[in-house]
Coordinates of C-alpha atoms and ligand atoms in Angstrom, one line a residue:
M1 CA -19.9 1.9 -1.5
S2 CA -21.8 2.9 1.4
E3 CA -22.4 1.4 4.9
I4 CA -26.0 0.3 4.9
R5 CA -27.9 -0.5 8.1
F6 CA -29.5 -4.0 7.9
H7 CA -32.7 -4.9 9.7
S8 CA -30.5 -6.9 12.1
G9 CA -28.9 -3.6 13.2
E10 CA -25.6 -4.5 11.6
D11 CA -23.8 -1.9 9.3
I12 CA -22.8 -3.7 6.2
P13 CA -20.5 -2.3 3.5
L14 CA -22.8 -2.6 0.5
E15 CA -21.3 -2.7 -3.0
L16 CA -22.5 0.2 -5.1
H17 CA -21.3 -1.5 -8.3
K18 CA -22.1 -4.7 -10.2
V19 CA -19.7 -7.2 -11.6
R20 CA -19.7 -7.5 -15.3
I21 CA -16.5 -9.4 -16.1
V22 CA -15.3 -12.2 -13.9
Q23 CA -12.2 -14.3 -13.6
K24 CA -12.5 -17.9 -12.5
L25 CA -10.8 -18.8 -9.2
D26 CA -9.7 -22.2 -8.0
L27 CA -9.7 -23.2 -4.3
V28 CA -7.4 -26.2 -4.2
P29 CA -7.7 -28.7 -1.3
V30 CA -5.6 -28.2 1.9
E31 CA -3.4 -31.1 0.9
R32 CA -2.3 -29.3 -2.3
R33 CA -2.0 -26.0 -0.4
T34 CA 0.4 -27.7 2.1
E35 CA 2.5 -29.0 -0.9
A36 CA 2.4 -25.8 -2.8
I37 CA 3.7 -23.6 0.0
A38 CA 6.6 -26.2 0.5
E39 CA 7.3 -26.0 -3.2
A40 CA 7.4 -22.1 -2.9
G41 CA 10.0 -22.4 -0.1
Y42 CA 7.4 -21.1 2.4
N43 CA 7.6 -17.7 0.6
T44 CA 4.2 -16.4 -0.6
F45 CA 6.0 -14.4 -3.4
L46 CA 7.0 -17.7 -5.0
L47 CA 3.5 -19.3 -5.1
Y48 CA 1.8 -19.7 -8.5
N49 CA -1.6 -18.1 -9.1
K50 CA -3.2 -21.4 -10.0
D51 CA -2.8 -22.5 -6.3
I52 CA -4.2 -19.2 -4.9
F53 CA -7.8 -18.5 -4.0
L54 CA -7.7 -15.0 -2.6
D55 CA -4.7 -13.0 -3.6
M56 CA -4.2 -10.4 -0.9
L57 CA -0.5 -9.9 -1.6
T58 CA -0.9 -6.3 -2.8
D59 CA -3.1 -3.5 -4.0
S60 CA -0.6 -2.6 -6.8
G61 CA -1.8 -2.9 -10.4
V62 CA -4.6 -5.4 -9.4
N63 CA -7.5 -3.1 -8.7
A64 CA -10.7 -3.7 -10.7
M65 CA -11.4 -1.3 -13.6
S66 CA -14.8 0.3 -14.3
D67 CA -16.7 0.0 -17.6
K68 CA -15.8 3.6 -18.3
Q69 CA -12.1 2.9 -17.9
L70 CA -12.3 0.0 -20.3
A71 CA -14.2 2.0 -22.8
A72 CA -11.6 4.8 -22.6
M73 CA -8.8 2.4 -23.4
M74 CA -10.4 1.7 -26.8
V75 CA -10.0 5.4 -27.9
A76 CA -6.4 5.8 -26.8
D77 CA -4.2 7.8 -29.2
D78 CA -1.2 5.7 -30.0
S79 CA 1.4 8.2 -31.3
Y80 CA 5.0 8.6 -30.2
A81 CA 4.8 12.3 -29.7
G82 CA 2.0 14.8 -29.1
S83 CA -0.6 12.1 -28.2
A84 CA -4.1 13.3 -27.4
T85 CA -4.1 10.8 -24.6
F86 CA -1.3 12.6 -22.9
T87 CA -3.2 15.9 -23.2
R88 CA -6.3 14.3 -21.6
L89 CA -4.3 13.0 -18.7
T90 CA -2.5 16.3 -18.1
D91 CA -5.7 18.2 -18.3
K92 CA -7.4 15.9 -15.7
L93 CA -4.4 16.3 -13.3
K94 CA -4.7 20.1 -13.8
E95 CA -8.4 20.0 -13.1
I96 CA -7.9 17.9 -9.9
F97 CA -4.6 19.3 -8.6
G98 CA -4.3 22.6 -10.3
T99 CA -0.9 21.6 -11.6
D100 CA 0.2 23.0 -15.0
Y101 CA 2.9 20.5 -15.8
F102 CA 3.1 16.7 -15.8
L103 CA 6.0 14.3 -16.3
P104 CA 4.9 10.7 -17.0
A105 CA 6.8 7.7 -15.7
H106 CA 6.3 4.0 -16.0
Q107 CA 5.4 3.5 -12.3
G108 CA 5.8 5.2 -8.9
R109 CA 9.4 4.2 -8.2
A110 CA 10.4 5.6 -11.6
A111 CA 9.0 9.0 -10.5
E112 CA 11.1 8.5 -7.3
N113 CA 14.2 7.9 -9.3
I114 CA 13.7 11.2 -11.2
L115 CA 13.1 13.1 -8.0
A116 CA 16.1 11.5 -6.3
V117 CA 18.5 12.1 -9.2
T118 CA 17.4 15.7 -9.4
F119 CA 17.6 16.6 -5.7
V120 CA 19.7 14.1 -3.7
K121 CA 23.4 14.1 -3.3
P122 CA 25.7 12.6 -0.6
G123 CA 24.7 14.1 2.7
T124 CA 21.2 15.3 1.6
I125 CA 18.5 14.7 4.2
I126 CA 14.9 13.9 3.2
P127 CA 12.4 14.2 6.1
V128 CA 9.4 11.9 5.6
N129 CA 6.4 11.1 7.8
Y130 CA 7.2 7.4 7.0
H131 CA 9.5 5.8 4.5
F132 CA 8.5 3.5 1.7
T133 CA 10.8 0.7 0.5
T134 CA 11.4 2.0 -3.1
T135 CA 11.6 5.7 -2.0
K136 CA 14.3 4.9 0.6
A137 CA 16.2 2.8 -1.9
H138 CA 16.5 5.6 -4.4
I139 CA 17.5 8.2 -1.8
T140 CA 20.1 6.1 0.0
R141 CA 21.5 4.9 -3.4
L142 CA 22.6 8.4 -4.0
G143 CA 24.1 9.0 -0.6
G144 CA 21.0 10.7 0.9
I145 CA 19.5 10.0 4.4
V146 CA 15.9 9.4 5.2
E147 CA 14.7 11.0 8.5
E148 CA 11.5 9.4 9.7
L149 CA 9.3 11.9 11.6
V150 CA 6.0 10.1 12.2
A151 CA 4.3 11.0 15.5
D152 CA 4.9 8.3 18.2
E153 CA 1.3 7.0 17.9
G154 CA 2.0 6.0 14.2
V155 CA 4.0 3.0 15.2
K156 CA 1.7 1.7 17.9
I157 CA -0.1 -1.4 16.7
E158 CA -3.2 -0.8 18.7
S159 CA -4.4 2.8 18.7
D160 CA -7.5 4.9 18.4
C161 CA -5.7 7.7 16.7
P162 CA -7.5 8.6 13.5
F163 CA -4.4 10.0 11.8
K164 CA -1.5 7.7 12.6
G165 CA 0.4 8.9 9.5
N166 CA 0.8 12.5 10.9
F167 CA 4.1 14.2 11.1
D168 CA 5.5 15.0 14.6
L169 CA 5.4 18.8 13.8
E170 CA 7.8 19.7 16.6
R171 CA 10.5 17.3 15.4
L172 CA 9.9 18.5 11.8
E173 CA 10.4 22.1 12.8
D174 CA 13.4 21.3 14.9
L175 CA 15.1 19.3 12.0
L176 CA 14.4 22.1 9.5
A177 CA 15.7 24.8 11.8
R178 CA 19.0 23.0 12.2
E179 CA 19.5 21.4 8.8
H180 CA 17.4 23.1 6.2
E181 CA 20.4 23.7 4.0
R182 CA 20.8 20.0 3.5
I183 CA 17.1 19.5 2.9
P184 CA 15.8 20.1 -0.7
F185 CA 12.3 18.8 0.1
I186 CA 10.1 17.1 2.7
R187 CA 8.2 14.1 1.5
I188 CA 4.7 13.6 2.7
E189 CA 3.3 10.1 2.1
A190 CA -0.5 10.2 2.1
G191 CA -1.4 7.6 3.3
T192 CA 1.5 5.7 4.7
N193 CA 2.0 2.2 3.2
L194 CA 4.3 0.4 5.6
I195 CA 2.4 1.3 8.8
G196 CA -0.8 0.0 7.5
G197 CA -2.3 2.5 5.1
Q198 CA -2.7 5.0 7.9
P199 CA -3.6 8.6 6.9
L200 CA -2.5 12.1 7.7
S201 CA -5.0 14.8 8.6
L202 CA -5.5 17.8 6.3
E203 CA -4.5 20.0 9.2
N204 CA -1.2 18.1 9.6
I205 CA -0.5 18.2 5.8
E206 CA -1.0 22.0 5.7
K207 CA 1.0 22.7 8.8
S208 CA 4.0 20.5 7.7
A209 CA 3.9 22.3 4.3
D210 CA 3.9 25.7 6.0
I211 CA 6.9 24.7 8.2
A212 CA 8.8 23.5 5.1
H213 CA 8.1 26.7 3.2
K214 CA 9.1 28.9 6.1
Y215 CA 12.6 27.4 5.7
G216 CA 12.6 27.7 1.9
V217 CA 12.2 23.9 1.6
L218 CA 10.0 22.3 -1.1
T219 CA 7.0 20.1 -0.4
V220 CA 6.7 16.8 -2.2
M221 CA 3.7 14.5 -1.8
D222 CA 3.7 10.8 -2.5
A223 CA 0.1 10.5 -3.5
S224 CA 0.1 6.8 -4.4
L225 CA -2.4 6.1 -1.6
L226 CA -4.1 9.5 -1.7
Q227 CA -7.6 8.1 -2.5
D228 CA -7.8 6.3 0.9
N229 CA -6.3 9.3 2.6
L230 CA -9.0 11.6 1.1
Y231 CA -11.7 9.2 2.3
F232 CA -10.3 9.4 5.9
I233 CA -10.0 13.2 5.9
K234 CA -13.6 13.4 4.7
T235 CA -14.9 10.9 7.3
R236 CA -12.6 11.4 10.3
E237 CA -11.7 15.2 10.3
E238 CA -14.4 17.4 11.8
S239 CA -13.2 20.6 10.0
A240 CA -13.2 18.8 6.6
K241 CA -16.7 17.2 6.9
N242 CA -18.4 19.8 4.7
L243 CA -15.7 20.0 2.1
S244 CA -16.1 18.1 -1.2
L245 CA -13.4 15.6 -2.2
R246 CA -12.4 18.1 -4.9
E247 CA -12.0 20.9 -2.3
I248 CA -9.9 18.7 0.0
T249 CA -7.7 17.7 -2.9
K250 CA -7.2 21.3 -3.9
R251 CA -6.4 22.3 -0.4
I252 CA -3.7 19.7 -0.3
S253 CA -2.3 20.4 -3.8
N254 CA -2.2 24.1 -3.1
K255 CA 0.4 23.4 -0.4
M256 CA 2.5 21.0 -2.5
D257 CA 5.2 22.0 -5.0
I258 CA 5.4 18.5 -6.4
I259 CA 2.9 15.6 -6.4
Y260 CA 4.0 12.2 -7.6
F261 CA 2.2 8.9 -7.6
S262 CA 2.0 5.3 -8.5
G263 CA -0.8 4.9 -11.1
R264 CA -0.9 1.2 -10.0
K265 CA -2.9 2.5 -7.0
L266 CA -4.1 6.0 -7.6
G267 CA -6.2 6.0 -10.7
F268 CA -6.9 2.2 -10.8
A269 CA -4.5 1.5 -13.7
R270 CA -0.8 1.0 -14.2
G271 CA 1.8 3.7 -14.5
G272 CA 2.7 6.9 -12.7
G273 CA 4.1 10.3 -12.9
I274 CA 4.9 13.7 -11.4
A275 CA 2.5 16.7 -11.3
I276 CA 4.2 20.1 -10.9
H277 CA 3.0 23.7 -10.4
D278 CA 6.1 25.6 -11.3
K279 CA 7.7 25.7 -14.7
K280 CA 11.3 25.9 -13.4
L281 CA 10.9 22.8 -11.4
Y282 CA 9.4 21.0 -14.3
L283 CA 12.3 22.0 -16.6
K284 CA 14.8 20.8 -14.0
M285 CA 13.4 17.3 -14.2
R286 CA 12.1 17.1 -17.7
E287 CA 15.2 15.8 -19.5
L288 CA 15.3 12.7 -17.3
V289 CA 12.0 11.4 -18.7
P290 CA 13.2 10.7 -22.3
M291 CA 16.4 9.4 -20.8
F292 CA 15.0 6.8 -18.4
E293 CA 11.3 6.4 -19.2
G294 CA 10.3 7.2 -22.8
F295 CA 9.2 10.2 -24.8
L296 CA 7.6 13.0 -22.8
T297 CA 4.0 12.2 -23.9
Y298 CA 4.0 8.6 -22.6
G299 CA 7.0 8.1 -20.3
G300 CA 7.0 4.3 -20.6
M301 CA 3.3 3.9 -20.1
S302 CA 0.9 2.3 -22.5
V303 CA -1.5 4.9 -23.8
R304 CA -4.4 2.6 -22.9
E305 CA -3.3 2.6 -19.3
M306 CA -3.0 6.4 -19.5
E307 CA -6.6 6.7 -20.7
A308 CA -7.8 4.3 -17.9
M309 CA -5.9 6.4 -15.4
T310 CA -7.5 9.6 -16.6
V311 CA -11.0 8.1 -16.0
G312 CA -9.7 6.5 -12.7
L313 CA -8.6 9.9 -11.4
E314 CA -12.1 11.3 -12.1
E315 CA -13.6 8.4 -10.3
T316 CA -11.3 9.0 -7.4
M317 CA -13.4 12.2 -6.8
D318 CA -16.5 10.0 -6.1
M319 CA -17.0 9.0 -2.5
D320 CA -19.0 5.8 -3.6
V321 CA -15.9 4.7 -5.4
I322 CA -13.1 5.5 -2.9
S323 CA -15.0 4.3 0.1
Q324 CA -15.0 0.7 -1.0
G325 CA -11.5 -0.2 0.1
P326 CA -11.6 1.5 3.5
L327 CA -15.1 0.1 4.3
F328 CA -14.2 -3.5 3.4
I329 CA -11.0 -3.2 5.4
K330 CA -12.9 -1.8 8.4
Y331 CA -15.4 -4.7 8.1
M332 CA -12.7 -7.3 8.0
T333 CA -10.7 -5.7 10.8
E334 CA -13.7 -5.4 13.1
E335 CA -14.9 -8.9 12.5
L336 CA -11.5 -10.2 13.4
I337 CA -11.4 -8.1 16.6
K338 CA -14.8 -9.6 17.6
R339 CA -13.1 -13.0 17.4
N340 CA -10.1 -11.7 19.4
V341 CA -7.7 -12.0 16.5
P342 CA -4.8 -9.4 17.0
V343 CA -4.8 -6.8 14.2
V344 CA -3.5 -3.2 13.6
T345 CA -6.0 -0.6 14.7
P346 CA -7.7 1.7 13.7
P347 CA -8.3 0.1 10.3
G348 CA -6.5 2.0 7.6
G349 CA -6.4 1.8 3.8
L350 CA -4.7 -0.8 1.6
G351 CA -5.5 -3.9 3.7
C352 CA -6.1 -5.6 7.0
H353 CA -2.9 -6.2 9.0
L354 CA -2.5 -9.2 11.4
D355 CA -0.1 -8.7 14.3
A356 CA 2.0 -11.8 14.1
S357 CA 3.8 -11.0 17.4
R358 CA 0.6 -11.4 19.4
F359 CA -1.0 -14.1 17.1
I360 CA 1.9 -16.5 17.6
P361 CA 3.9 -15.1 20.5
H362 CA 5.6 -18.6 21.0
V363 CA 7.5 -18.2 17.6
K364 CA 10.6 -16.1 18.3
Q365 CA 11.5 -13.2 16.1
E366 CA 14.6 -15.0 14.8
E367 CA 12.2 -17.6 13.4
Y368 CA 10.1 -15.1 11.5
P369 CA 6.6 -14.9 13.0
A370 CA 5.2 -12.8 10.2
G371 CA 6.6 -15.2 7.5
S372 CA 5.3 -18.2 9.4
L373 CA 1.9 -16.7 9.7
A374 CA 1.9 -15.9 6.0
A375 CA 2.5 -19.6 5.2
A376 CA -0.1 -20.7 7.8
V377 CA -2.8 -18.4 6.4
Y378 CA -2.1 -19.8 3.0
I379 CA -2.4 -23.4 4.2
A380 CA -5.6 -22.6 6.1
G381 CA -7.4 -20.8 3.3
G382 CA -5.5 -20.5 0.1
I383 CA -5.1 -16.8 1.0
R384 CA -1.9 -15.1 0.0
G385 CA -0.7 -12.2 2.1
M386 CA 2.6 -10.4 2.3
E387 CA 5.1 -10.7 5.1
R388 CA 5.9 -7.3 6.7
G389 CA 8.4 -8.2 9.4
T390 CA 12.0 -9.4 9.8
I391 CA 12.2 -11.3 6.5
S392 CA 11.5 -7.9 4.8
E393 CA 14.5 -6.4 6.5
Q394 CA 18.2 -6.7 5.5
R395 CA 20.9 -8.3 7.7
E396 CA 23.4 -5.9 9.3
T397 CA 26.8 -5.6 7.6
D398 CA 28.3 -8.0 10.2
G399 CA 25.7 -10.6 9.1
S400 CA 23.5 -10.5 12.2
E401 CA 19.8 -10.4 11.9
H402 CA 18.1 -6.9 11.9
L403 CA 14.9 -7.6 13.9
A404 CA 11.9 -5.6 12.6
A405 CA 10.1 -3.2 14.9
V406 CA 6.8 -4.9 14.1
E407 CA 5.9 -8.4 12.7
L408 CA 2.8 -7.9 10.5
L409 CA 1.0 -10.0 7.9
R410 CA -0.6 -7.7 5.4
L411 CA -3.8 -8.9 3.7
A412 CA -4.3 -6.3 1.0
L413 CA -7.8 -5.7 -0.4
P414 CA -7.4 -4.7 -4.0
R415 CA -10.1 -2.2 -4.8
R416 CA -13.5 -3.5 -6.0
V417 CA -12.0 -7.0 -6.6
F418 CA -13.4 -9.2 -3.8
T419 CA -17.0 -9.7 -2.6
L420 CA -18.1 -9.6 1.0
S421 CA -18.6 -13.4 1.2
Q422 CA -14.9 -13.8 0.2
V423 CA -13.9 -11.4 3.0
M424 CA -16.1 -13.4 5.4
Y425 CA -14.4 -16.6 4.2
A426 CA -11.0 -15.0 5.0
V427 CA -12.2 -14.0 8.5
D428 CA -13.5 -17.5 9.1
R429 CA -10.2 -19.3 8.1
I430 CA -8.1 -16.8 10.0
T431 CA -10.3 -17.3 13.1
W432 CA -9.9 -21.1 12.8
L433 CA -6.1 -20.6 12.5
Y434 CA -6.1 -18.4 15.6
E435 CA -7.8 -21.1 17.6
N436 CA -5.2 -23.5 16.4
R437 CA -2.3 -21.1 16.7
N438 CA -0.3 -23.3 18.9
L439 CA 0.3 -25.6 16.0
I440 CA 2.2 -22.9 14.0
G441 CA 6.0 -23.0 14.3
G442 CA 8.9 -21.0 12.9
L443 CA 10.9 -20.9 9.7
R444 CA 14.6 -20.8 8.8
F445 CA 16.3 -19.8 5.5
V446 CA 17.7 -22.5 3.2
E447 CA 18.5 -20.0 0.4
E448 CA 19.0 -16.4 1.4
P449 CA 19.8 -13.8 -1.3
S450 CA 22.0 -11.0 0.0
S451 CA 19.5 -8.2 -1.1
L452 CA 15.7 -8.1 -1.2
R453 CA 15.7 -11.6 0.3
F454 CA 11.9 -11.4 0.8
F455 CA 11.3 -11.7 -2.9
F456 CA 13.3 -14.7 -3.8
G457 CA 14.5 -16.3 -0.5
R458 CA 13.5 -19.9 0.3
L459 CA 12.8 -21.2 3.8
E460 CA 11.8 -24.4 5.6
P461 CA 9.8 -25.1 8.8
V462 CA 11.9 -25.6 11.9
S463 CA 9.6 -28.6 12.8
P464 CA 6.9 -30.5 10.8
W465 CA 4.2 -28.0 11.8
P466 CA 2.7 -27.4 8.4
E467 CA 1.8 -31.1 8.3
E468 CA 0.2 -30.9 11.8
L469 CA -1.8 -27.9 10.6
R470 CA -3.0 -29.8 7.6
K471 CA -4.2 -32.7 9.7
A472 CA -6.0 -30.4 12.1
F473 CA -7.8 -28.7 9.2
R474 CA -8.9 -32.0 7.7
K475 CA -10.2 -33.2 11.1
D476 CA -12.2 -30.0 11.7
F477 CA -13.5 -29.3 8.2
G478 CA -14.3 -32.8 7.0
D479 CA -14.6 -32.9 3.3
S480 CA -14.6 -29.1 2.8
L481 CA -11.9 -27.4 0.9
Ligands
LIG501 C1 3.4 1.4 -4.4 C2 4.0 2.6 -3.8 C3 5.1 3.3 -4.4 C4 5.9 2.7 -5.6 O1 5.0 2.6 -6.7 P1 5.3 1.5 -7.9 O2 4.3 1.9 -8.9 O3 5.0 0.2 -7.2 O4 6.7 1.6 -8.4 C5 5.6 4.4 -3.8 N1 5.0 4.9 -2.7 C6 4.0 4.4 -2.1 C7 3.4 5.0 -0.9 C8 3.4 3.2 -2.7 O5 2.4 2.6 -2.0

């Protein structure tokens, strides 16, 4: 993908691929959408795909595959042990990262389990630039503590900082100086999922790694969103402008002891694993793979997915491929800004993030603005996003609500899946909703699971606002869906 200047003067993210397999989508009328979200307990996780037009819930395991990936899946070597498919994947990782060893795992969180079981015990501290839900769950389950050290700019919603995922190096150095004996590794998440796919700079990655190594602490990279981060280093970091993607990747991996990833994002397939330079570290973790995942040459993955991942990793070294997500997200974010819709800036990877606190400031945080906005965006356009606010938090042990630091609605853009007119449609419906934002009200729980309530919890509107929204839509759009 590349930004192409149109005669009108506008820069348009032009697709450098053609679509050769399609999946039919339905856009059900607003009446059905209003019904469907009520049936789903106003929780977008509980909607059925038949009622969804644009599924912007996540970028995980739903990225489009290339013809070369599909072709590779046909030649996968299905043997329990010694599979040639495994050798091809290991060789590709070695070529890209320079790592000699690879431990396969069924997805990213399984790699996190192996790392946590190996390195974390009660009292262990794991410094991170920012946490991810599954990472934190594995570390705290074993009695470890996650120390978040992202620079202050990282959590500002509106910013022009190009690298909001950067470590605060002073705080990192300070923590390591005091506590390095309790710290087996620092975890660098490139890019950072929960603050909006925001990247770290190459300089910050290298400096953080040097600080860790100075104190004899290992460096671990969560490379699940590395492809977006590579794009941002190449396009936003002056000193990296003349480096190739392969050179940037090598510079990063040379500073890492361990690189793990979710293959549901990196490599455009499904699976995951851990790439390691050092044999001792590899042996330390190896026995956990047959115990939890599967034999060492597949680790719970289908060999077809492993072949697709091998080709996907190669395609990650192609700027035309990895720029698609960030350029679409930039386009969507900038179009929304032009229409005064509050969003997270600068645009990152993964998706476009609406700021529910400013979108519907009249909905108080105890009535879940991000969750309400998710329901409203679905009613307005059949678009499914993911609540990233208070509903995604857990209650305190005394039962009181833990209010989230930010109330965001994430609209993920799975890579190479949507066309520009679909993105323009989303911008249009969100703009309409913004102009009718006063109609949107809050939600309250009717069924609230005690853990991970955002997955299965059911809510209801505090007033009949979804019905008012439906009526306004019908009035403004006439017969249109
Ligand atoms: C998705 C993700 C994970 C977890 O990977 P799964 O394959 O979903 O288990 C870990 N870290 C980051 C940064 C992610 O985005």
